[in-house]
PDB file of C-alpha atoms in Angstrom:
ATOM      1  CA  UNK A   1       0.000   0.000   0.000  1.00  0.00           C
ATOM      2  CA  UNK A   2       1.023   3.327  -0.887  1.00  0.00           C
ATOM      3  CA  UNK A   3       1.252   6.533   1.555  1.00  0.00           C
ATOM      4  CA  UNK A   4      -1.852   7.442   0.409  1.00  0.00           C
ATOM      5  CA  UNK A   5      -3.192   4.936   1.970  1.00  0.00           C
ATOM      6  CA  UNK A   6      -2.408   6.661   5.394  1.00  0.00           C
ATOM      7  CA  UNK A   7      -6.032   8.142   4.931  1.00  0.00           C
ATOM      8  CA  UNK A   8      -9.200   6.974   3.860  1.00  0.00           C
ATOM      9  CA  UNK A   9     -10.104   9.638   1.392  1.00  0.00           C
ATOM     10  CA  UNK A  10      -9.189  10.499  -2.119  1.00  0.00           C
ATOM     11  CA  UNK A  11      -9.302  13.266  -4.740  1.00  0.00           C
ATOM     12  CA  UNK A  12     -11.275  13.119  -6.848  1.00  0.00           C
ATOM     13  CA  UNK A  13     -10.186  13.816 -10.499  1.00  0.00           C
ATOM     14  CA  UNK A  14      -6.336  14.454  -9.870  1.00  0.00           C
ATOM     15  CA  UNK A  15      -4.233  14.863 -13.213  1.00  0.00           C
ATOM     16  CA  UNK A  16      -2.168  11.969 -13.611  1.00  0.00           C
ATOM     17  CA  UNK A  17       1.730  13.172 -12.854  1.00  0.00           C
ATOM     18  CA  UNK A  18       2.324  12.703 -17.097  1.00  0.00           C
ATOM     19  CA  UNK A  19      -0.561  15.215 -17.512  1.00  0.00           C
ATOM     20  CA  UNK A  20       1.245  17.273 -15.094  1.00  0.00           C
ATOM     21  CA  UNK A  21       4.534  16.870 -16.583  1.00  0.00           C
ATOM     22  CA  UNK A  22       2.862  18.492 -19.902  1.00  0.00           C
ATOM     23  CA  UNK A  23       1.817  21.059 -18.617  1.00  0.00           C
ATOM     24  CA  UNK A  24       4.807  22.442 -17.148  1.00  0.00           C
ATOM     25  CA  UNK A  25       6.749  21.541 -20.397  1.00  0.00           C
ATOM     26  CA  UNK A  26       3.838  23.725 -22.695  1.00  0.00           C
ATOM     27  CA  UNK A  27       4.744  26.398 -19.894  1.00  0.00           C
ATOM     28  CA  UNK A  28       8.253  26.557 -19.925  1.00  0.00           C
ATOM     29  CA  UNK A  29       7.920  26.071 -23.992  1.00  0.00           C
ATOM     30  CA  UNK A  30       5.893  29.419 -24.171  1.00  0.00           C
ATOM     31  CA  UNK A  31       9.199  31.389 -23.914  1.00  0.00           C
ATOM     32  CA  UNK A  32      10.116  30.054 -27.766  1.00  0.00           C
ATOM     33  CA  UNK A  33       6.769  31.614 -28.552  1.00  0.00           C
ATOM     34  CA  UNK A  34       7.651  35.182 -29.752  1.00  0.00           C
ATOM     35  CA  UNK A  35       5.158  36.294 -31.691  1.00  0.00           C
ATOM     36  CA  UNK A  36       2.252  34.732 -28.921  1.00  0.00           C
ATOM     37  CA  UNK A  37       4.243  36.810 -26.615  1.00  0.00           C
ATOM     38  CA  UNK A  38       4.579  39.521 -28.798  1.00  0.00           C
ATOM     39  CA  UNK A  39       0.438  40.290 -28.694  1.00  0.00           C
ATOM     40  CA  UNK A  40       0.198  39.841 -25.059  1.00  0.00           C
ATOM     41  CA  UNK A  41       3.051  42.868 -24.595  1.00  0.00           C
ATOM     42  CA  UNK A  42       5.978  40.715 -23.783  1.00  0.00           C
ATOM     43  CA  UNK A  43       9.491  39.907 -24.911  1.00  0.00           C
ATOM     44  CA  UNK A  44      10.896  36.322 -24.249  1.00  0.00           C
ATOM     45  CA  UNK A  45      13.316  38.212 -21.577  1.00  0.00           C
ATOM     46  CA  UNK A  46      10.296  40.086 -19.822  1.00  0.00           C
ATOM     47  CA  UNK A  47       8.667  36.091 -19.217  1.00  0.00           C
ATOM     48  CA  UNK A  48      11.723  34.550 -18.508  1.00  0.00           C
ATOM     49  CA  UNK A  49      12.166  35.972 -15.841  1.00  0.00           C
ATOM     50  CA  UNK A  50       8.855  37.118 -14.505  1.00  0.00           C
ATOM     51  CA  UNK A  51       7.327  33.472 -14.524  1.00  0.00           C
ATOM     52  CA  UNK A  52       8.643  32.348 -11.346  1.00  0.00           C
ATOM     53  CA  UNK A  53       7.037  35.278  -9.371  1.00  0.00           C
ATOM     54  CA  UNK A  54       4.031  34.883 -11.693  1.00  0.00           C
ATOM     55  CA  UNK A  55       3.862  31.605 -10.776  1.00  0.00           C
ATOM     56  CA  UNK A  56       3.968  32.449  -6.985  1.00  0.00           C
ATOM     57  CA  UNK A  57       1.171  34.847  -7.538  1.00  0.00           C
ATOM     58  CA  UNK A  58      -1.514  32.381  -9.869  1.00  0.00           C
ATOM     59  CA  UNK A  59      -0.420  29.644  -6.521  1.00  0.00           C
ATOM     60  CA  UNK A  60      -1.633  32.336  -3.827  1.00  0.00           C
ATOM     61  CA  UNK A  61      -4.387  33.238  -5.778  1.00  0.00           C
ATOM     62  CA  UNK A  62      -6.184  29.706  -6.201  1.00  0.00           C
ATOM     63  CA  UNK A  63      -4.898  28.633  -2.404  1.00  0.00           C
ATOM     64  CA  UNK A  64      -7.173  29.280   0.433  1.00  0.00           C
ATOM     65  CA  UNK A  65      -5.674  32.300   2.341  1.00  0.00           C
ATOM     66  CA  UNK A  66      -5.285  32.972   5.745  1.00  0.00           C
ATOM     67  CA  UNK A  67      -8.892  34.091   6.714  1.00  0.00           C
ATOM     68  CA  UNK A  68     -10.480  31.535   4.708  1.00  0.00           C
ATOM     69  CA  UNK A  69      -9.180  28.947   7.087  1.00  0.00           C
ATOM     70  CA  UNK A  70      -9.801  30.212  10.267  1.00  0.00           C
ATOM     71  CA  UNK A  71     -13.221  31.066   8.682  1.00  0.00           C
ATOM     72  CA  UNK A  72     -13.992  27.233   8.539  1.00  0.00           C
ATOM     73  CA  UNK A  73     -11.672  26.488  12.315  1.00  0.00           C
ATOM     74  CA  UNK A  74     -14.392  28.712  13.648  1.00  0.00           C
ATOM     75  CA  UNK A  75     -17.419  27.462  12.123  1.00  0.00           C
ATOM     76  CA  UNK A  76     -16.211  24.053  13.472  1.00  0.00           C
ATOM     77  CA  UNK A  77     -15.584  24.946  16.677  1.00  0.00           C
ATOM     78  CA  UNK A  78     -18.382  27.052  17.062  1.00  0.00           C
ATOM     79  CA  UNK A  79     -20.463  23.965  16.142  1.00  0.00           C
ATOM     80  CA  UNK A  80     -18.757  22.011  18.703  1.00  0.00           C
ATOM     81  CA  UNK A  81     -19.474  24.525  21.111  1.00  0.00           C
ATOM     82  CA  UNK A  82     -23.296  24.566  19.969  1.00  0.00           C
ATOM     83  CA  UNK A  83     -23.297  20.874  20.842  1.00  0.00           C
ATOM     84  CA  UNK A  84     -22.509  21.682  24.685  1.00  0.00           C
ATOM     85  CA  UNK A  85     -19.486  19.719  24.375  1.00  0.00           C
ATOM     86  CA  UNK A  86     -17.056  22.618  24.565  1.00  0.00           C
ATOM     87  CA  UNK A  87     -18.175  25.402  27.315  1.00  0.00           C
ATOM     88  CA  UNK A  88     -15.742  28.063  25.958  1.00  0.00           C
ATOM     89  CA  UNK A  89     -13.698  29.049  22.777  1.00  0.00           C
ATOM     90  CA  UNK A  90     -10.918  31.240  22.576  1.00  0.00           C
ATOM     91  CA  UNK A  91      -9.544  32.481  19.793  1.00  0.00           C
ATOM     92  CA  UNK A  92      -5.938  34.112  18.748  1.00  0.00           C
ATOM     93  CA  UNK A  93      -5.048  37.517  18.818  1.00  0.00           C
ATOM     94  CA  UNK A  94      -3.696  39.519  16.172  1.00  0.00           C
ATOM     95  CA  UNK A  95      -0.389  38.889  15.479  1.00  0.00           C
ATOM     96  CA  UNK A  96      -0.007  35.625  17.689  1.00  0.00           C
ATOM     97  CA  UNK A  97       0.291  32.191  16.813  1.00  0.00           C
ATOM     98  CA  UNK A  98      -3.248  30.745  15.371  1.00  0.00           C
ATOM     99  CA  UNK A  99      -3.775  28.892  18.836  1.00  0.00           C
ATOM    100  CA  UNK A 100      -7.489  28.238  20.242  1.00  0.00           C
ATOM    101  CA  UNK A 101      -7.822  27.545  23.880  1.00  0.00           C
ATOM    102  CA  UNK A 102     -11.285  25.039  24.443  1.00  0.00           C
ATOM    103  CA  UNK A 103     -12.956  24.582  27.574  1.00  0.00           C
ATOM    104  CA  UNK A 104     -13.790  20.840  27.667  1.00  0.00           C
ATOM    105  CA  UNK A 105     -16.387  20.352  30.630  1.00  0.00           C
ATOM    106  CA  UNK A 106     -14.597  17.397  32.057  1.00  0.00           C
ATOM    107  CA  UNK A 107     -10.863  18.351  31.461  1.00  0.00           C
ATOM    108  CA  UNK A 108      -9.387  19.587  34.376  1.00  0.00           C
ATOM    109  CA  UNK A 109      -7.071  21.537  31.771  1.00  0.00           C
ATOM    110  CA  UNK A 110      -7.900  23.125  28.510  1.00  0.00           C
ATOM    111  CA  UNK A 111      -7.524  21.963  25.020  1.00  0.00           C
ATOM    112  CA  UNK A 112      -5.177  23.365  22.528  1.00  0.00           C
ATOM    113  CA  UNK A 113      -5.602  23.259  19.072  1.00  0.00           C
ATOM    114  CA  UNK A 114      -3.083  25.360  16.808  1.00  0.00           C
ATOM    115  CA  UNK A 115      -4.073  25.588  13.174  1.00  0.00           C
ATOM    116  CA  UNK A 116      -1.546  25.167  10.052  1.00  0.00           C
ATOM    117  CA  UNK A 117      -2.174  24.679   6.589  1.00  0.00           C
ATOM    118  CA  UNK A 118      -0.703  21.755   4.611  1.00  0.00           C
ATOM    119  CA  UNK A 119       1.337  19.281   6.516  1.00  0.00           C
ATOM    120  CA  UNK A 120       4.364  18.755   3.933  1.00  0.00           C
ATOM    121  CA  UNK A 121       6.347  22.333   4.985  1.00  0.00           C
ATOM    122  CA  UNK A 122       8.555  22.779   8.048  1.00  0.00           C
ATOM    123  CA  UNK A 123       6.086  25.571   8.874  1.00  0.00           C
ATOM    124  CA  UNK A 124       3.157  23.041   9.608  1.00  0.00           C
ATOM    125  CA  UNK A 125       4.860  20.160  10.644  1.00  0.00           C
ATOM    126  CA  UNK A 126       7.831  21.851  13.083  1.00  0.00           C
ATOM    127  CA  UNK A 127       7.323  25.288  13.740  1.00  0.00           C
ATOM    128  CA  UNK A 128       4.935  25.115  16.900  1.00  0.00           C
ATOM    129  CA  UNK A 129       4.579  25.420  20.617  1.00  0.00           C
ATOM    130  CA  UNK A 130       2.461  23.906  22.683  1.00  0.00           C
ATOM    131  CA  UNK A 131       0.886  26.202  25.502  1.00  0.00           C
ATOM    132  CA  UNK A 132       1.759  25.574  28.796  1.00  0.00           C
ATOM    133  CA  UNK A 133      -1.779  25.678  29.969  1.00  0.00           C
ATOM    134  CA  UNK A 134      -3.241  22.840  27.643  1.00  0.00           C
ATOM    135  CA  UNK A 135      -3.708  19.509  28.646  1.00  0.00           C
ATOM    136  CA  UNK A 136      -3.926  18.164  25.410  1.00  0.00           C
ATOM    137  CA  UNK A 137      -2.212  19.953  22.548  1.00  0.00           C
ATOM    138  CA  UNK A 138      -3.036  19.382  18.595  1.00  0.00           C
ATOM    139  CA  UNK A 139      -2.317  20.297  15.206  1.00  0.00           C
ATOM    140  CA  UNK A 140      -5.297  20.758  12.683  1.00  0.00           C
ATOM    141  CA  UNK A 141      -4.050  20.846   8.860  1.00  0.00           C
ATOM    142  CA  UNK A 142      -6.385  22.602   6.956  1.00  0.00           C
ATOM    143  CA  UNK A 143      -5.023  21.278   3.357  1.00  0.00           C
ATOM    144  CA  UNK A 144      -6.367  22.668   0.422  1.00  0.00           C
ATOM    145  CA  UNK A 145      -3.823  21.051  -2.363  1.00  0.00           C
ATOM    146  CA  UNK A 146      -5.088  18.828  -4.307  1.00  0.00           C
ATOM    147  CA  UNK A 147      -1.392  18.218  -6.193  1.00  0.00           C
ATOM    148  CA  UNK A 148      -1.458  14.966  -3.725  1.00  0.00           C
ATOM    149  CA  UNK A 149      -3.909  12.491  -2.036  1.00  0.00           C
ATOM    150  CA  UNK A 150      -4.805  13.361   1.627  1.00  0.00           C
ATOM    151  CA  UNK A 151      -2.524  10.316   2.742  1.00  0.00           C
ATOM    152  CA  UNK A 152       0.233  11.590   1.254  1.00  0.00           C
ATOM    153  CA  UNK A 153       0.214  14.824   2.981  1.00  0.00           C
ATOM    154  CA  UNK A 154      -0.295  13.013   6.119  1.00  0.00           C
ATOM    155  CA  UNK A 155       2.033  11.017   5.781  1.00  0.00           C
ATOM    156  CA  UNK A 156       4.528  13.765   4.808  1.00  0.00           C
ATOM    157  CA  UNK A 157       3.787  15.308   7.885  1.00  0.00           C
ATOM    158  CA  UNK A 158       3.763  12.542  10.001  1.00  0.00           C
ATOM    159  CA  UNK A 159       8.144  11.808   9.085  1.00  0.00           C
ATOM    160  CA  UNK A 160       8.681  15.835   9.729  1.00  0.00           C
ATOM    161  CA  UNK A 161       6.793  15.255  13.208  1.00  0.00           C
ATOM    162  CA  UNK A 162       9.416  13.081  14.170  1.00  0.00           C
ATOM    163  CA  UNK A 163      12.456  15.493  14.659  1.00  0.00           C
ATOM    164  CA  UNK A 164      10.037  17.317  17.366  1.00  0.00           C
ATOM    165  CA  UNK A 165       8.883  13.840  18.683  1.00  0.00           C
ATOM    166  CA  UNK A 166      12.907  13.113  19.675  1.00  0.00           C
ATOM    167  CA  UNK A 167      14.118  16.583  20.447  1.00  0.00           C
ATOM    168  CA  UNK A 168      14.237  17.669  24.049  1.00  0.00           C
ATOM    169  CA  UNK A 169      11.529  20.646  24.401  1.00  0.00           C
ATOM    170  CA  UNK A 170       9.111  19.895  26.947  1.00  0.00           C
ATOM    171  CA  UNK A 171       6.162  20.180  24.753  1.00  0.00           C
ATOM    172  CA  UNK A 172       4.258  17.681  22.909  1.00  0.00           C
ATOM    173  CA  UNK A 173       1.731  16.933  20.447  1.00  0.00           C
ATOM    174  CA  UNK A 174      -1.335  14.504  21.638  1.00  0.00           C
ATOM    175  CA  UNK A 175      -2.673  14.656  17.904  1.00  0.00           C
ATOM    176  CA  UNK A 176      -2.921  15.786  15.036  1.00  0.00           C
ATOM    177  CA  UNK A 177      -6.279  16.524  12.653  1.00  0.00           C
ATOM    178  CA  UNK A 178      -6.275  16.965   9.141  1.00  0.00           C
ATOM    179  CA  UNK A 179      -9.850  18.784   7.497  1.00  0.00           C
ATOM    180  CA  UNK A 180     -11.164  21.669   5.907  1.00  0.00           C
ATOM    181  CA  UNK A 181     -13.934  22.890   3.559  1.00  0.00           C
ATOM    182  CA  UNK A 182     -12.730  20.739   0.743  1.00  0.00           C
ATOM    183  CA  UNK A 183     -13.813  17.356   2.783  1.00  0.00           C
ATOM    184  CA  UNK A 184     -16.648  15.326   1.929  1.00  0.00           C
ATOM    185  CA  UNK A 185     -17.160  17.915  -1.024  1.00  0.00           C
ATOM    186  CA  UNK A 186     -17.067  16.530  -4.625  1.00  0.00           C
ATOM    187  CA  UNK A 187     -13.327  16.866  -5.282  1.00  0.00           C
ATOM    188  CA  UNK A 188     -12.260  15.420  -2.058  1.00  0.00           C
ATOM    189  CA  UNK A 189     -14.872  12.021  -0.910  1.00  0.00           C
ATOM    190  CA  UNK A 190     -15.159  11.445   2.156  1.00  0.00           C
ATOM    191  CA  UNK A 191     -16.789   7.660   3.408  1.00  0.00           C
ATOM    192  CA  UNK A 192     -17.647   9.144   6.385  1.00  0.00           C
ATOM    193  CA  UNK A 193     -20.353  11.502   4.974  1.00  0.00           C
ATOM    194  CA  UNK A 194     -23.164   9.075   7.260  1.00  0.00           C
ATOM    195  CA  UNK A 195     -21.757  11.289  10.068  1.00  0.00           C
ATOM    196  CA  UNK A 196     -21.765  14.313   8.212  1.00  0.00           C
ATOM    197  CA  UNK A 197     -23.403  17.388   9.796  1.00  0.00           C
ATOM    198  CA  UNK A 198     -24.845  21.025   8.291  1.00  0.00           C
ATOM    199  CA  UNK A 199     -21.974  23.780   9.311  1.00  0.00           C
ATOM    200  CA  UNK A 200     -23.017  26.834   7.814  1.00  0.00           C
ATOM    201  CA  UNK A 201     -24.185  25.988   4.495  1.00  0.00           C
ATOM    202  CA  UNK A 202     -21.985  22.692   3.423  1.00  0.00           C
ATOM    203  CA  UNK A 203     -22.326  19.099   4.811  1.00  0.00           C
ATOM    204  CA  UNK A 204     -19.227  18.680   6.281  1.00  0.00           C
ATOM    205  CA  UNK A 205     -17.892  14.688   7.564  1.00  0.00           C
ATOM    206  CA  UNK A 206     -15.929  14.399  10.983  1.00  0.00           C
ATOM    207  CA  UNK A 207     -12.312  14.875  10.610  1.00  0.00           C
ATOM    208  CA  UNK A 208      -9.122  12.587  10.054  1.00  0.00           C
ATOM    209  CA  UNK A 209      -7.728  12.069  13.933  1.00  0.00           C
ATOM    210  CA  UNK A 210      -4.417  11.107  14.480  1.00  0.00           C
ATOM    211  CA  UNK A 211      -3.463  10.182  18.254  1.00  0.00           C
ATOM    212  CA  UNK A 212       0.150  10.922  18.921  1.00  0.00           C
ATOM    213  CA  UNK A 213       2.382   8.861  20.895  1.00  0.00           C
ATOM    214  CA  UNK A 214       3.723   9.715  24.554  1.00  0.00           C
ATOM    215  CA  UNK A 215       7.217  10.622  24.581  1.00  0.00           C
ATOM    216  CA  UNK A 216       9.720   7.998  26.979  1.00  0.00           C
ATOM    217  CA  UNK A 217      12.903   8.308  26.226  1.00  0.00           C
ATOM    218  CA  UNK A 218      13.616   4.784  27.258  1.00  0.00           C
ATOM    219  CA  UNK A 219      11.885   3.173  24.877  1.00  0.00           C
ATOM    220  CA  UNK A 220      12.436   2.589  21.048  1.00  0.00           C
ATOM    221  CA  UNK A 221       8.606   1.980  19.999  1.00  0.00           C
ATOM    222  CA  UNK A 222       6.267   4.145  20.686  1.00  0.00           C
ATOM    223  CA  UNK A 223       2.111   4.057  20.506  1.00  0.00           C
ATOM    224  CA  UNK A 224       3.248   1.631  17.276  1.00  0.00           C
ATOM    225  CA  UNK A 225      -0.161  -0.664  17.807  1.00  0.00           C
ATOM    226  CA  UNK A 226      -2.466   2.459  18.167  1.00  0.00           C
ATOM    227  CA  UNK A 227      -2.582   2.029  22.225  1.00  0.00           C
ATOM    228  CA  UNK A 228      -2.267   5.344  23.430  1.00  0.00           C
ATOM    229  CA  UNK A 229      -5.476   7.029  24.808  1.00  0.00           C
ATOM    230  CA  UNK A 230      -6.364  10.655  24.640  1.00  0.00           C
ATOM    231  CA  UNK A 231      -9.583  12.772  25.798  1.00  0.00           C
ATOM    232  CA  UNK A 232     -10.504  15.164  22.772  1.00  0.00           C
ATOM    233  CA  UNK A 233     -10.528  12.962  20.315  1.00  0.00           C
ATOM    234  CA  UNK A 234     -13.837  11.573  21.411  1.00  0.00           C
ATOM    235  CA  UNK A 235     -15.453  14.947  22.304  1.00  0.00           C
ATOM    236  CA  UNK A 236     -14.507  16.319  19.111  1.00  0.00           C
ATOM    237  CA  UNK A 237     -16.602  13.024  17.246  1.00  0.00           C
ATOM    238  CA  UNK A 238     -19.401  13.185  19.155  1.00  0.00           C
ATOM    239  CA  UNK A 239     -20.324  16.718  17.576  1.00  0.00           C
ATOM    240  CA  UNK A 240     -20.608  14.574  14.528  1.00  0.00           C
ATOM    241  CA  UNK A 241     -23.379  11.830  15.950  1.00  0.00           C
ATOM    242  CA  UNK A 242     -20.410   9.639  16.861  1.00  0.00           C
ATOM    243  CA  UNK A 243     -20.955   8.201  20.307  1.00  0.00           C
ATOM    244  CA  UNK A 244     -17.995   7.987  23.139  1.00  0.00           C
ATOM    245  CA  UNK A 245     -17.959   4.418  23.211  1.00  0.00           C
ATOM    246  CA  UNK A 246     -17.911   4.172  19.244  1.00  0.00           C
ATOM    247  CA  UNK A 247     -15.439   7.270  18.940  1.00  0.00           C
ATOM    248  CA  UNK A 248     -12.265   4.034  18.989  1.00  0.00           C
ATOM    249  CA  UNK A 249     -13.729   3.362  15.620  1.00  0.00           C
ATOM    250  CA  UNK A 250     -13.128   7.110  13.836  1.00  0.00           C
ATOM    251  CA  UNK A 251      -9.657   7.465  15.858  1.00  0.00           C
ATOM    252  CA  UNK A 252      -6.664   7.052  13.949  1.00  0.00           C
ATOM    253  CA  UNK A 253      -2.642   7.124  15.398  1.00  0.00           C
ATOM    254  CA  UNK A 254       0.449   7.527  14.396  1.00  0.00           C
ATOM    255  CA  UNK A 255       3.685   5.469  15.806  1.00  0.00           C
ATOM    256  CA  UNK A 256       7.230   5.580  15.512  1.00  0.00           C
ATOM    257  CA  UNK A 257       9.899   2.557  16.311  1.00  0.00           C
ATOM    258  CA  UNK A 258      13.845   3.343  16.093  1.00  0.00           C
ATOM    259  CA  UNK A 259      15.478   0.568  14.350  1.00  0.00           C
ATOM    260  CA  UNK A 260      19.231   1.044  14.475  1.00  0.00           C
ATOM    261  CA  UNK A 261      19.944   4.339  13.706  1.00  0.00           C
ATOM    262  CA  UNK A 262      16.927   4.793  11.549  1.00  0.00           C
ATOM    263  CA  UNK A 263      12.965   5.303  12.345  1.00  0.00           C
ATOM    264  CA  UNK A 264       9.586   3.537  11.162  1.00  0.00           C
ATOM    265  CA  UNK A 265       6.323   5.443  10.818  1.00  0.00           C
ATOM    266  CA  UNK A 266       3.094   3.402  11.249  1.00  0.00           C
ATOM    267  CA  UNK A 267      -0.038   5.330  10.405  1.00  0.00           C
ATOM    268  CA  UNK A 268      -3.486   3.754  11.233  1.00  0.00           C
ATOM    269  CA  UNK A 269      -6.175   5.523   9.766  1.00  0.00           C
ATOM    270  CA  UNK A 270      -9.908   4.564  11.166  1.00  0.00           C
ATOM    271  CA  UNK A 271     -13.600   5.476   9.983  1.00  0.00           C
ATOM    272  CA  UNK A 272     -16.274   3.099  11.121  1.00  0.00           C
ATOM    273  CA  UNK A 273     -16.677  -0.610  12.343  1.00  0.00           C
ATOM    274  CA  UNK A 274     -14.216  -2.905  10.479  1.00  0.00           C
ATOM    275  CA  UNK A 275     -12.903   0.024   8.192  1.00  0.00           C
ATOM    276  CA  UNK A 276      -9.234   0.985   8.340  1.00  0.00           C
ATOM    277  CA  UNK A 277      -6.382   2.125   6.304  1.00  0.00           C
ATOM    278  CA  UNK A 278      -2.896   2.018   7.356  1.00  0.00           C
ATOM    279  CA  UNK A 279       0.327   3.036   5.868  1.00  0.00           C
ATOM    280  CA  UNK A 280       4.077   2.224   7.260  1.00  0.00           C
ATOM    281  CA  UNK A 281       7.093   3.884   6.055  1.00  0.00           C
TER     282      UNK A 281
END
């Protein structure tokens, strides 16, 4: 099984990479095109070397920005707070890390959850802190490219989270969650639409969770079977229909073992009774 496989969902109608590979060629090809370029007011020096910021700009222009993510982290979580489940929502300042402090009746400490955008960079996968007040700290990837298969960007993730796993800050991850506006829509399927519930004005399916392992430096496997329990997880499911003693069944975990001087990612992805999908690298 492939590392897309370290998810249950797909995209739908991907390009295959040759189809890709075309398409950058006709691209690069376009500077050979003088007289094309010619009626659109440019010289073959002019889009030489203005493509690579043009590039950048067409890229920020079809990705979700900024505001469009924490649009959908607060509809979620002001959902979950409808639901009674979470008693209080706080949400980042200005200029601060995108943290959100829940009050989970229950906890006798508050959850973290600090939103990022795709897994794959060093900016979603390492670049973090987790609060010194939360019990229970996790990442939520809101990953709108469709250039790879949910899996893959999971599993991406998953190998950068290591480096933080092993290093010696205190903090640490209990999770991670990967979701946004493109799930259980028609270019991202989702099989666990049966749970899906009206936020805003989309159906939206409960999200991918990941359980993290605890950190011991004495061993050299770590939550590698899927063992290792953790509160929110379940709280967060229930929002979408899923009871706390069927909330096991839509959790999914992620475990490392050292083998010599190299590491082994095993991640276990669940949605229902019988269903998983698993990928070890």
């Amino acid at each position: 099984m492939g590392a897309e496989d370290a998810a249950p969902c797909r995209h739908a109608g991907v390009p295959p990479e040759e189809v890709i590979e075309r398409i950058a060629a006709l691209i690069k090809g376009l500077e050979a095109e003088e007289g094309l370029l010619s009626r659109h007011g440019l010289s073959a020096e002019e889009f030489r070397e203005g493509l690579p910021m043009a590039i950048q700009k067409v890229r920020g222009s079809m990705s979700a920005g900024n505001s469009q993510r924490r649009q959908f982290m607060l509809s979620v979580l002001a959902h979950l707070k409808s639901t009674g489940l979470v008693s209080a929502v706080g949400e980042p300042r200005y200029g601060e890390d995108t943290v959100y402090r829940l009050v989970v009746p229950g906890l006798s400490k508050d959850v973290a959850v600090i939103q990022k955008g795709c897994p794959d960079g060093a900016h979603s996968s390492s670049r973090w802190a987790a609060p010194d007040w939360a019990g229970e700290t996790y990442l939520w990837w809101l990953c709108d490219a469709m250039a790879a298969h949910p899996g893959e960007h999971v599993q991406r993730g998953v190998n950068r989270l290591f480096k933080r796993f092993q290093d010696s800050n205190p903090d640490e991850l209990a999770g991670v969650i990967f979701h946004n506006d493109l799930c259980g829509g028609p270019r991202r399927v989702c099989p666990k639409m049966d749970h899906a519930v009206k936020i805003g004005d989309q159906m939206v399916p409960p999200p991918c969770v990941y359980v993290m392992p605890q950190r011991d430096s004495l061993k050299e496997e770590w939550n590698w079977n899927g063992d290792q329990q953790r509160r929110f997880p379940a709280v967060l499911l229930q929002s979408f229909g899923i009871g706390e003693n069927q909330a096991a069944l839509y959790t999914g975990s992620i475990g490392y073992r050292l083998s010599g001087n190299r590491y082994k990612a095993n991640v276990i992805s669940r949605y229902g009774l019988g269903r998983t999908t698993s990928h070890r690298s």
